[in-house]
Structure formats: structure tokens, C-alpha cells
Amino acid sequence: DSGVTQTPKHLITATGQRVTLRCSPRSGDLSVYWYQQSLDQGLQFLIQYYNGEERAKGNILERFSAQQFPDLHSELNLSSLELGDSALYFCASSVHPDGSYEQYFGPGTRLTVT
Amino acid sequence: GENVEQHPSTLSVQEGDSAVIKCTYSDSASNYFPWYKQELGKGPQLIIDIRSNVGEKKDQRIAVTLNKTAKHFSLHITETQPEDSAVYFCAANLGGGSNYKLTFGKGTLLTVNP
């Protein structure tokens, strides 16, 4: 158990809908990273927050957004969902502000768009 | 572009044999190289990492070697056991400065046959 929690575990929704994925980092970690994992694209970095502020952006679509709250939990919002958004979404947390240190992954949320 | 290439994509070994997975990276500024193990239905688990100031690191049956000149690093698992069966991902921090982000290889499915 990494200490990172994610909810929900599974999510099934229809095209055009909006969903919110939630992540709680390990105790003491200030950084939260969001990743998308699909069979064809592998594990892709989406976005990072550090202590409430956006720190880095990766291959995140404009339809996706995220935020980190004062209690350090983070939410990833996916809107106008398309079939191709079906994937596993992971968050990871770290003590440090950049991608040069250990990241610990949560169990993921499996999103299915029908 | 900046990427991490991983080989082989699948690897099948007999219990007790060694397994080696290799990765190359493109950014000469990269200085952090973690390896993750992902079991079915779970999030990636950090199993070992290495920084550019050392050439090798060991942890029981697992070792990682780094050749900065050639920009490649490898994971070595000795005395493999069936519970080592999983997908293994290498990663490197690409981007430099305060913009380091982890970029992952496509993964290696390791099967250890009893």
C-alpha cells in the first residue's frame, strides 16, 4: 500500500458527460501528479500540482482540468468525454516539487466511456 | 522528441533464471531513473531508482545499472520467482532545470514460468 488513495475505483459514463476523479496524497507529500494509462499510449503525464499551485503540464487536453485543495487532495475533472478517454487514471504523490524524486502511485481509477 | 525507449516488450523466463530489461533515454540532462512494477489491477509500484552520480545500485535480487555516456540503463532481476511476473516500467526525468517530468517507457511484460 503506497498510502495514496483514489476514488472512485471504477467509473462508467456516457460520451459528452463530465466526471471528477479524486486523489489523496501520502501524508506529508505536497506534490500530486496525474497520469493517464492506455494500451496504445502507455503511461502519460498529464499535470502536476505542488502545494496548491500548478507546477507542470504534460499532454493534458483542454477538456481536462485539475486542482489541488488546501488539504492537499487533488481532483481531476474530465469533461465532454469521448470514447478515447477510456483509460486508467493514476495519481502519484511526492514530497518534492519536481520530477526528479520518488513518486508513489495510487491504485487508479478505471474510466469507461460508452 | 524527448522519449524513453524500453526493450523487450515481453520477456519470458524460467523460475530461477535472470531477467534483464533495457532502456535508453534522449535527454543528456536527465539525472533520475526509477523503475516501477505494475501488477494486474494495481498502480505502479516503485521498486528501485538510481541517480546519475552512481553507476549501479542493488537491492536484494534487483539491481539497476546506468551508463550516462551511452544514455542507457538496465534492470536486472536475479533468481526470478513467479511473483516477479508483472509489467515493469522504466522512467527518466526529462526537461531539465525546474521543469523535470518523469517520462515512462512502454513497459515490459515479464512472465516467470514455474
PDB file of N, CA and C in Angstrom, chain B residues 15 80-86 112-114:
ATOM      1  N   GLU B  15      11.695 -19.951 -13.809  1.00  0.00           N
ATOM      2  CA  GLU B  15      11.956 -19.638 -12.407  1.00  0.00           C
ATOM      3  C   GLU B  15      13.420 -19.938 -12.077  1.00  0.00           C
ATOM      4  N   THR B  80      14.784 -15.302 -10.422  1.00  0.00           N
ATOM      5  CA  THR B  80      13.393 -14.890 -10.582  1.00  0.00           C
ATOM      6  C   THR B  80      12.431 -15.890  -9.954  1.00  0.00           C
ATOM      7  N   GLN B  81      11.314 -15.335  -9.480  1.00  0.00           N
ATOM      8  CA  GLN B  81      10.265 -16.129  -8.841  1.00  0.00           C
ATOM      9  C   GLN B  81       8.940 -15.820  -9.533  1.00  0.00           C
ATOM     10  N   PRO B  82       7.968 -16.729  -9.462  1.00  0.00           N
ATOM     11  CA  PRO B  82       6.681 -16.467 -10.128  1.00  0.00           C
ATOM     12  C   PRO B  82       6.051 -15.133  -9.711  1.00  0.00           C
ATOM     13  N   GLU B  83       6.264 -14.702  -8.491  1.00  0.00           N
ATOM     14  CA  GLU B  83       5.679 -13.435  -8.032  1.00  0.00           C
ATOM     15  C   GLU B  83       6.365 -12.210  -8.639  1.00  0.00           C
ATOM     16  N   ASP B  84       7.450 -12.425  -9.369  1.00  0.00           N
ATOM     17  CA  ASP B  84       8.073 -11.321 -10.112  1.00  0.00           C
ATOM     18  C   ASP B  84       7.318 -11.039 -11.411  1.00  0.00           C
ATOM     19  N   SER B  85       6.406 -11.915 -11.792  1.00  0.00           N
ATOM     20  CA  SER B  85       5.629 -11.715 -13.023  1.00  0.00           C
ATOM     21  C   SER B  85       4.793 -10.447 -12.904  1.00  0.00           C
ATOM     22  N   ALA B  86       4.978  -9.532 -13.837  1.00  0.00           N
ATOM     23  CA  ALA B  86       4.293  -8.229 -13.804  1.00  0.00           C
ATOM     24  C   ALA B  86       4.756  -7.427 -15.027  1.00  0.00           C
ATOM     25  N   VAL B 112       7.346 -15.196 -15.395  1.00  0.00           N
ATOM     26  CA  VAL B 112       8.263 -16.162 -14.813  1.00  0.00           C
ATOM     27  C   VAL B 112       7.528 -17.492 -14.713  1.00  0.00           C
ATOM     28  N   ASN B 113       8.004 -18.470 -15.449  1.00  0.00           N
ATOM     29  CA  ASN B 113       7.340 -19.778 -15.513  1.00  0.00           C
ATOM     30  C   ASN B 113       7.886 -20.706 -14.432  1.00  0.00           C
ATOM     31  N   PRO B 114       6.962 -21.315 -13.655  1.00  0.00           N
ATOM     32  CA  PRO B 114       7.429 -22.194 -12.561  1.00  0.00           C
ATOM     33  C   PRO B 114       8.093 -23.446 -13.100  1.00  0.00           C
TER      34      PRO B 114
END
